PDB file of C-alpha atoms in Angstrom:
ATOM      1  CA  MET A   1     -25.439  71.603 -17.256  1.00 55.00           C
ATOM      2  CA  THR A   2     -22.119  70.218 -16.853  1.00 62.00           C
ATOM      3  CA  GLU A   3     -21.351  66.280 -16.195  1.00 62.00           C
ATOM      4  CA  GLU A   4     -18.907  67.482 -14.016  1.00 62.00           C
ATOM      5  CA  THR A   5     -21.274  70.367 -11.876  1.00 73.00           C
ATOM      6  CA  ILE A   6     -23.818  66.715 -12.229  1.00 66.00           C
ATOM      7  CA  GLU A   7     -21.403  64.775  -9.753  1.00 72.00           C
ATOM      8  CA  ASP A   8     -20.725  67.363  -7.765  1.00 79.00           C
ATOM      9  CA  PHE A   9     -24.551  67.480  -7.055  1.00 77.00           C
ATOM     10  CA  ARG A  10     -24.122  63.490  -6.428  1.00 80.00           C
ATOM     11  CA  LYS A  11     -21.630  64.420  -4.172  1.00 85.00           C
ATOM     12  CA  LYS A  12     -22.902  66.895  -1.858  1.00 88.00           C
ATOM     13  CA  HIS A  13     -26.146  63.995  -1.828  1.00 83.00           C
ATOM     14  CA  PHE A  14     -24.104  61.837  -0.958  1.00 89.00           C
ATOM     15  CA  GLU A  15     -22.132  63.932   1.568  1.00 92.00           C
ATOM     16  CA  ASN A  16     -25.758  65.320   3.565  1.00 92.00           C
ATOM     17  CA  TYR A  17     -26.802  61.549   3.056  1.00 93.00           C
ATOM     18  CA  LYS A  18     -24.080  60.470   5.855  1.00 95.00           C
ATOM     19  CA  ASN A  19     -24.342  63.619   7.017  1.00 95.00           C
ATOM     20  CA  ALA A  20     -27.577  62.766   8.416  1.00 96.00           C
ATOM     21  CA  VAL A  21     -27.284  59.212   9.912  1.00 97.00           C
ATOM     22  CA  LEU A  22     -24.891  60.436  11.574  1.00 97.00           C
ATOM     23  CA  GLU A  23     -27.152  62.808  12.803  1.00 97.00           C
ATOM     24  CA  THR A  24     -28.838  59.703  13.594  1.00 97.00           C
ATOM     25  CA  LEU A  25     -26.957  58.580  15.647  1.00 98.00           C
ATOM     26  CA  LYS A  26     -26.067  60.926  17.138  1.00 97.00           C
ATOM     27  CA  ASN A  27     -29.743  62.064  18.777  1.00 97.00           C
ATOM     28  CA  ASN A  28     -30.217  58.377  18.769  1.00 98.00           C
ATOM     29  CA  THR A  29     -26.900  58.122  21.642  1.00 98.00           C
ATOM     30  CA  THR A  30     -27.955  60.664  22.864  1.00 97.00           C
ATOM     31  CA  ALA A  31     -31.747  59.657  23.798  1.00 97.00           C
ATOM     32  CA  LEU A  32     -30.296  56.744  25.153  1.00 98.00           C
ATOM     33  CA  PHE A  33     -27.847  57.586  27.428  1.00 97.00           C
ATOM     34  CA  MET A  34     -29.343  61.594  29.041  1.00 96.00           C
ATOM     35  CA  ASP A  35     -33.022  59.819  29.449  1.00 96.00           C
ATOM     36  CA  ASP A  36     -33.269  56.726  29.271  1.00 97.00           C
ATOM     37  CA  ILE A  37     -30.195  55.334  31.735  1.00 97.00           C
ATOM     38  CA  LEU A  38     -30.397  58.535  33.326  1.00 97.00           C
ATOM     39  CA  SER A  39     -33.127  58.181  34.810  1.00 95.00           C
ATOM     40  CA  LEU A  40     -31.770  55.111  36.013  1.00 96.00           C
ATOM     41  CA  LEU A  41     -29.342  56.590  38.635  1.00 96.00           C
ATOM     42  CA  GLN A  42     -30.840  59.936  38.972  1.00 95.00           C
ATOM     43  CA  LYS A  43     -32.780  60.274  42.727  1.00 93.00           C
ATOM     44  CA  PRO A  44     -35.899  58.681  41.892  1.00 92.00           C
ATOM     45  CA  PRO A  45     -39.280  61.115  41.963  1.00 89.00           C
ATOM     46  CA  LEU A  46     -40.379  59.045  44.596  1.00 89.00           C
ATOM     47  CA  ASP A  47     -38.709  57.358  47.362  1.00 88.00           C
ATOM     48  CA  SER A  48     -40.679  53.952  48.027  1.00 87.00           C
ATOM     49  CA  MET A  49     -39.362  53.992  43.675  1.00 92.00           C
ATOM     50  CA  ASP A  50     -35.541  54.112  46.210  1.00 95.00           C
ATOM     51  CA  ILE A  51     -34.817  50.655  46.513  1.00 95.00           C
ATOM     52  CA  ILE A  52     -31.578  50.600  47.586  1.00 96.00           C
ATOM     53  CA  LYS A  53     -32.559  53.091  50.739  1.00 96.00           C
ATOM     54  CA  CYS A  54     -35.853  50.658  50.570  1.00 96.00           C
ATOM     55  CA  LYS A  55     -33.916  48.081  51.074  1.00 97.00           C
ATOM     56  CA  PHE A  56     -31.602  48.878  53.448  1.00 96.00           C
ATOM     57  CA  LEU A  57     -34.870  50.151  55.608  1.00 96.00           C
ATOM     58  CA  ASP A  58     -36.892  47.021  55.806  1.00 96.00           C
ATOM     59  CA  LEU A  59     -32.869  45.453  57.040  1.00 96.00           C
ATOM     60  CA  ALA A  60     -33.088  47.310  59.875  1.00 95.00           C
ATOM     61  CA  LYS A  61     -36.403  46.649  60.168  1.00 95.00           C
ATOM     62  CA  LYS A  62     -35.325  42.885  59.894  1.00 94.00           C
ATOM     63  CA  TYR A  63     -32.933  42.653  63.153  1.00 93.00           C
ATOM     64  CA  ASN A  64     -35.198  45.575  65.350  1.00 94.00           C
ATOM     65  CA  THR A  65     -33.548  48.499  64.584  1.00 93.00           C
ATOM     66  CA  ILE A  66     -32.821  52.367  63.030  1.00 91.00           C
ATOM     67  CA  ILE A  67     -30.074  54.275  60.641  1.00 93.00           C
ATOM     68  CA  GLN A  68     -29.176  57.264  60.554  1.00 93.00           C
ATOM     69  CA  SER A  69     -31.603  58.818  57.315  1.00 92.00           C
ATOM     70  CA  GLU A  70     -29.171  61.155  56.847  1.00 95.00           C
ATOM     71  CA  THR A  71     -26.456  59.588  56.666  1.00 96.00           C
ATOM     72  CA  LEU A  72     -27.947  57.274  53.761  1.00 96.00           C
ATOM     73  CA  ASN A  73     -29.455  60.184  51.659  1.00 96.00           C
ATOM     74  CA  ARG A  74     -26.011  61.544  51.426  1.00 96.00           C
ATOM     75  CA  LEU A  75     -24.047  58.466  51.168  1.00 97.00           C
ATOM     76  CA  LEU A  76     -26.647  57.855  47.557  1.00 97.00           C
ATOM     77  CA  GLU A  77     -26.500  61.060  45.950  1.00 96.00           C
ATOM     78  CA  GLU A  78     -22.745  61.616  45.699  1.00 97.00           C
ATOM     79  CA  TYR A  79     -23.744  57.447  44.948  1.00 97.00           C
ATOM     80  CA  ARG A  80     -25.110  59.353  42.182  1.00 96.00           C
ATOM     81  CA  ASN A  81     -24.183  62.299  40.984  1.00 96.00           C
ATOM     82  CA  ASP A  82     -21.014  60.447  40.815  1.00 97.00           C
ATOM     83  CA  ILE A  83     -21.839  57.405  38.534  1.00 96.00           C
ATOM     84  CA  ILE A  84     -24.083  59.818  35.967  1.00 96.00           C
ATOM     85  CA  SER A  85     -21.219  61.826  35.813  1.00 96.00           C
ATOM     86  CA  TYR A  86     -19.439  58.776  33.482  1.00 96.00           C
ATOM     87  CA  ILE A  87     -23.037  58.967  31.251  1.00 96.00           C
ATOM     88  CA  SER A  88     -20.516  61.458  29.260  1.00 95.00           C
ATOM     89  CA  GLU A  89     -17.549  58.288  28.448  1.00 96.00           C
ATOM     90  CA  TRP A  90     -20.122  56.341  27.660  1.00 97.00           C
ATOM     91  CA  GLU A  91     -21.899  57.951  25.181  1.00 97.00           C
ATOM     92  CA  VAL A  92     -18.814  58.986  23.002  1.00 96.00           C
ATOM     93  CA  ILE A  93     -17.433  55.232  23.039  1.00 96.00           C
ATOM     94  CA  ARG A  94     -20.718  54.345  21.370  1.00 97.00           C
ATOM     95  CA  ILE A  95     -20.909  56.911  19.034  1.00 97.00           C
ATOM     96  CA  LYS A  96     -17.493  56.980  18.027  1.00 96.00           C
ATOM     97  CA  GLU A  97     -17.618  53.139  17.303  1.00 94.00           C
ATOM     98  CA  LEU A  98     -19.967  53.359  15.066  1.00 96.00           C
ATOM     99  CA  LYS A  99     -19.064  57.073  13.202  1.00 96.00           C
ATOM    100  CA  ALA A 100     -16.593  54.619  11.841  1.00 95.00           C
ATOM    101  CA  ILE A 101     -19.376  52.788   9.984  1.00 94.00           C
ATOM    102  CA  ILE A 102     -20.610  55.573   8.179  1.00 95.00           C
ATOM    103  CA  GLU A 103     -17.163  57.054   7.348  1.00 93.00           C
ATOM    104  CA  LYS A 104     -16.006  54.321   5.886  1.00 93.00           C
ATOM    105  CA  PHE A 105     -18.528  53.295   3.937  1.00 93.00           C
ATOM    106  CA  VAL A 106     -18.684  53.284   0.191  1.00 91.00           C
ATOM    107  CA  PRO A 107     -20.803  52.102  -1.772  1.00 89.00           C
ATOM    108  CA  LYS A 108     -19.861  49.604  -4.997  1.00 87.00           C
ATOM    109  CA  LYS A 109     -23.374  49.924  -6.663  1.00 88.00           C
ATOM    110  CA  GLU A 110     -26.561  52.621  -7.038  1.00 83.00           C
ATOM    111  CA  THR A 111     -28.523  51.090  -5.075  1.00 87.00           C
ATOM    112  CA  ASP A 112     -26.351  50.814  -2.028  1.00 92.00           C
ATOM    113  CA  VAL A 113     -26.741  52.752   1.030  1.00 94.00           C
ATOM    114  CA  ILE A 114     -25.046  52.411   5.509  1.00 95.00           C
ATOM    115  CA  LYS A 115     -27.175  50.167   7.168  1.00 94.00           C
ATOM    116  CA  PHE A 116     -26.896  49.476  10.900  1.00 94.00           C
ATOM    117  CA  ASN A 117     -26.924  45.476  11.595  1.00 92.00           C
ATOM    118  CA  LYS A 118     -27.389  43.545  14.904  1.00 91.00           C
ATOM    119  CA  LYS A 119     -23.875  41.451  14.685  1.00 92.00           C
ATOM    120  CA  ASP A 120     -22.656  45.037  14.909  1.00 90.00           C
ATOM    121  CA  PHE A 121     -23.666  46.064  18.366  1.00 95.00           C
ATOM    122  CA  THR A 122     -22.557  42.944  20.168  1.00 94.00           C
ATOM    123  CA  PRO A 123     -19.213  44.056  19.778  1.00 94.00           C
ATOM    124  CA  LEU A 124     -19.144  47.682  20.993  1.00 95.00           C
ATOM    125  CA  ASN A 125     -21.910  46.379  23.349  1.00 96.00           C
ATOM    126  CA  ARG A 126     -20.232  44.243  25.342  1.00 95.00           C
ATOM    127  CA  LYS A 127     -17.535  46.819  25.472  1.00 95.00           C
ATOM    128  CA  LEU A 128     -19.774  50.024  26.956  1.00 96.00           C
ATOM    129  CA  LYS A 129     -21.871  46.916  29.005  1.00 95.00           C
ATOM    130  CA  LYS A 130     -18.327  45.950  30.448  1.00 96.00           C
ATOM    131  CA  LYS A 131     -16.876  49.813  31.533  1.00 97.00           C
ATOM    132  CA  MET A 132     -20.159  50.773  32.819  1.00 97.00           C
ATOM    133  CA  LYS A 133     -20.813  48.122  34.943  1.00 96.00           C
ATOM    134  CA  ALA A 134     -16.490  48.244  36.561  1.00 97.00           C
ATOM    135  CA  ASP A 135     -18.346  52.076  36.671  1.00 97.00           C
ATOM    136  CA  ILE A 136     -21.151  51.397  38.686  1.00 97.00           C
ATOM    137  CA  MET A 137     -18.998  48.828  40.903  1.00 97.00           C
ATOM    138  CA  VAL A 138     -16.108  50.683  42.071  1.00 97.00           C
ATOM    139  CA  ILE A 139     -18.272  53.720  42.389  1.00 97.00           C
ATOM    140  CA  LEU A 140     -20.921  51.512  44.443  1.00 97.00           C
ATOM    141  CA  ASN A 141     -17.827  50.328  46.592  1.00 96.00           C
ATOM    142  CA  LYS A 142     -16.631  53.711  47.371  1.00 96.00           C
ATOM    143  CA  LYS A 143     -19.834  55.335  49.030  1.00 96.00           C
ATOM    144  CA  ILE A 144     -22.423  52.790  49.849  1.00 96.00           C
ATOM    145  CA  VAL A 145     -20.644  50.122  50.127  1.00 96.00           C
ATOM    146  CA  ASN A 146     -17.231  51.395  52.581  1.00 96.00           C
ATOM    147  CA  ASN A 147     -19.611  53.735  53.870  1.00 96.00           C
ATOM    148  CA  VAL A 148     -21.925  51.112  55.535  1.00 96.00           C
ATOM    149  CA  ASN A 149     -21.155  51.296  58.881  1.00 94.00           C
ATOM    150  CA  SER A 150     -21.982  54.766  59.551  1.00 95.00           C
ATOM    151  CA  LEU A 151     -25.393  54.111  58.660  1.00 95.00           C
ATOM    152  CA  PHE A 152     -25.357  52.632  62.649  1.00 94.00           C
ATOM    153  CA  THR A 153     -26.017  54.284  65.808  1.00 89.00           C
ATOM    154  CA  ASP A 154     -22.580  53.859  68.264  1.00 87.00           C
ATOM    155  CA  ASP A 155     -24.959  51.663  70.359  1.00 88.00           C
ATOM    156  CA  LEU A 156     -26.323  49.280  67.873  1.00 90.00           C
ATOM    157  CA  ASP A 157     -24.531  45.420  69.695  1.00 92.00           C
ATOM    158  CA  GLU A 158     -21.794  44.569  67.442  1.00 92.00           C
ATOM    159  CA  LYS A 159     -22.761  41.217  66.022  1.00 94.00           C
ATOM    160  CA  ILE A 160     -25.877  43.157  64.425  1.00 94.00           C
ATOM    161  CA  GLU A 161     -24.211  45.545  62.832  1.00 94.00           C
ATOM    162  CA  LYS A 162     -21.560  42.451  61.578  1.00 95.00           C
ATOM    163  CA  ASN A 163     -24.856  40.776  60.308  1.00 96.00           C
ATOM    164  CA  LEU A 164     -27.019  43.757  59.605  1.00 96.00           C
ATOM    165  CA  SER A 165     -23.677  45.746  57.769  1.00 96.00           C
ATOM    166  CA  THR A 166     -23.089  41.687  55.312  1.00 97.00           C
ATOM    167  CA  GLU A 167     -26.876  42.083  54.011  1.00 97.00           C
ATOM    168  CA  MET A 168     -26.458  45.634  53.209  1.00 97.00           C
ATOM    169  CA  ILE A 169     -22.889  44.942  51.002  1.00 97.00           C
ATOM    170  CA  LYS A 170     -24.548  41.193  49.194  1.00 97.00           C
ATOM    171  CA  PHE A 171     -27.380  43.512  48.361  1.00 97.00           C
ATOM    172  CA  ILE A 172     -26.071  46.160  47.175  1.00 97.00           C
ATOM    173  CA  GLN A 173     -23.287  44.106  44.718  1.00 96.00           C
ATOM    174  CA  THR A 174     -25.281  41.047  43.537  1.00 96.00           C
ATOM    175  CA  THR A 175     -28.873  42.068  43.441  1.00 96.00           C
ATOM    176  CA  TYR A 176     -28.913  45.702  42.973  1.00 97.00           C
ATOM    177  CA  ILE A 177     -26.101  45.693  39.824  1.00 96.00           C
ATOM    178  CA  LYS A 178     -27.703  43.080  38.548  1.00 96.00           C
ATOM    179  CA  GLN A 179     -30.956  44.054  38.207  1.00 96.00           C
ATOM    180  CA  LEU A 180     -29.347  47.331  37.002  1.00 97.00           C
ATOM    181  CA  LEU A 181     -27.178  46.147  34.699  1.00 96.00           C
ATOM    182  CA  GLU A 182     -30.555  43.896  33.205  1.00 96.00           C
ATOM    183  CA  ASN A 183     -32.391  47.326  33.258  1.00 97.00           C
ATOM    184  CA  ILE A 184     -29.442  48.767  31.518  1.00 97.00           C
ATOM    185  CA  ASP A 185     -29.795  46.364  28.396  1.00 96.00           C
ATOM    186  CA  PHE A 186     -33.228  46.370  27.748  1.00 97.00           C
ATOM    187  CA  LYS A 187     -33.116  49.874  27.398  1.00 97.00           C
ATOM    188  CA  ILE A 188     -29.487  50.021  24.902  1.00 97.00           C
ATOM    189  CA  ILE A 189     -31.702  46.978  22.938  1.00 96.00           C
ATOM    190  CA  VAL A 190     -34.400  49.410  22.352  1.00 97.00           C
ATOM    191  CA  LYS A 191     -33.226  51.973  21.130  1.00 97.00           C
ATOM    192  CA  ASP A 192     -29.791  49.802  19.138  1.00 97.00           C
ATOM    193  CA  THR A 193     -33.743  48.826  17.362  1.00 97.00           C
ATOM    194  CA  THR A 194     -34.685  52.552  16.864  1.00 97.00           C
ATOM    195  CA  LEU A 195     -30.857  53.563  15.406  1.00 97.00           C
ATOM    196  CA  ILE A 196     -31.284  50.369  12.790  1.00 97.00           C
ATOM    197  CA  ASN A 197     -34.896  51.303  11.602  1.00 97.00           C
ATOM    198  CA  GLY A 198     -33.786  55.336  11.182  1.00 97.00           C
ATOM    199  CA  VAL A 199     -31.054  54.844   9.620  1.00 96.00           C
ATOM    200  CA  ARG A 200     -32.877  52.353   7.118  1.00 95.00           C
ATOM    201  CA  GLU A 201     -35.262  55.093   6.798  1.00 95.00           C
ATOM    202  CA  GLN A 202     -32.089  57.609   6.069  1.00 94.00           C
ATOM    203  CA  GLY A 203     -31.466  55.363   3.093  1.00 93.00           C
ATOM    204  CA  GLU A 204     -34.540  54.341   2.063  1.00 92.00           C
ATOM    205  CA  ARG A 205     -34.829  58.010   1.287  1.00 91.00           C
ATOM    206  CA  PHE A 206     -31.113  59.000  -0.366  1.00 86.00           C
ATOM    207  CA  ILE A 207     -32.187  56.969  -3.198  1.00 87.00           C
ATOM    208  CA  PHE A 208     -35.302  57.343  -3.766  1.00 86.00           C
ATOM    209  CA  THR A 209     -33.855  61.346  -4.476  1.00 81.00           C
ATOM    210  CA  LYS A 210     -31.580  59.950  -5.756  1.00 75.00           C
ATOM    211  CA  MET A 211     -33.403  58.117  -8.236  1.00 75.00           C
ATOM    212  CA  ASN A 212     -36.141  60.708  -8.735  1.00 75.00           C
ATOM    213  CA  SER A 213     -33.606  63.776  -8.415  1.00 63.00           C
ATOM    214  CA  HIS A 214     -33.683  66.296 -12.018  1.00 58.00           C
ATOM    215  CA  LEU A 215     -30.416  67.774 -10.770  1.00 57.00           C
ATOM    216  CA  LEU A 216     -28.718  63.993 -10.184  1.00 57.00           C
ATOM    217  CA  ASN A 217     -30.155  62.884 -13.575  1.00 61.00           C
ATOM    218  CA  ASP A 218     -30.122  65.058 -16.114  1.00 59.00           C
ATOM    219  CA  ASP A 219     -27.784  63.711 -18.085  1.00 52.00           C
ATOM    220  CA  LYS A 220     -28.358  66.330 -20.532  1.00 43.00           C
ATOM    221  CA  ILE A 221     -25.326  69.086 -20.946  1.00 39.00           C
ATOM    222  CA  CYS A 222     -25.727  72.374 -21.300  1.00 38.00           C
TER     223      CYS A 222
END
């Protein structure tokens, strides 16, 4: 085996390693958005788990009135469908930002590997959370806040309608969005940690093979 052939094997091994890290990133990001975050945005399996619906019904009860459930269900469905459509955009942002770290990696010594550190996620998550909050708020306002009055019957007292709608909007724009973003933040932190560990494992396998494979360390020239 010639030195040139050995070097070709080493280059191929390195490219396979980078591709494996990229695949780890993609799988991690897909799981984050299509499993973890999607579960927070899609319709809950039980009505009792739907915090917007439950809160609106409780507020209506507080004012001794009823709201039109079919209209509420429609507004919630439209809100969820619209915001879920943004998930692919959020996914692309995370992959693009972290993929750049992989692509620009150049080892300076034999044992150098690709690493994701917690600090690498700080600017990314700040950018991502800002966009996610803006997107969610736009759809919340468009689909629910701007249509709150459509939930009430025509004979509802004007003062009660005003107070009830005010409380509903306040809940949506403060408590609900705050809780949702906190839950999303937790999901992101967990997946960031999982990705750090997954990339570390890929690096350990890369170095082990690099140091122990005869194809990559055969200095004899045929």
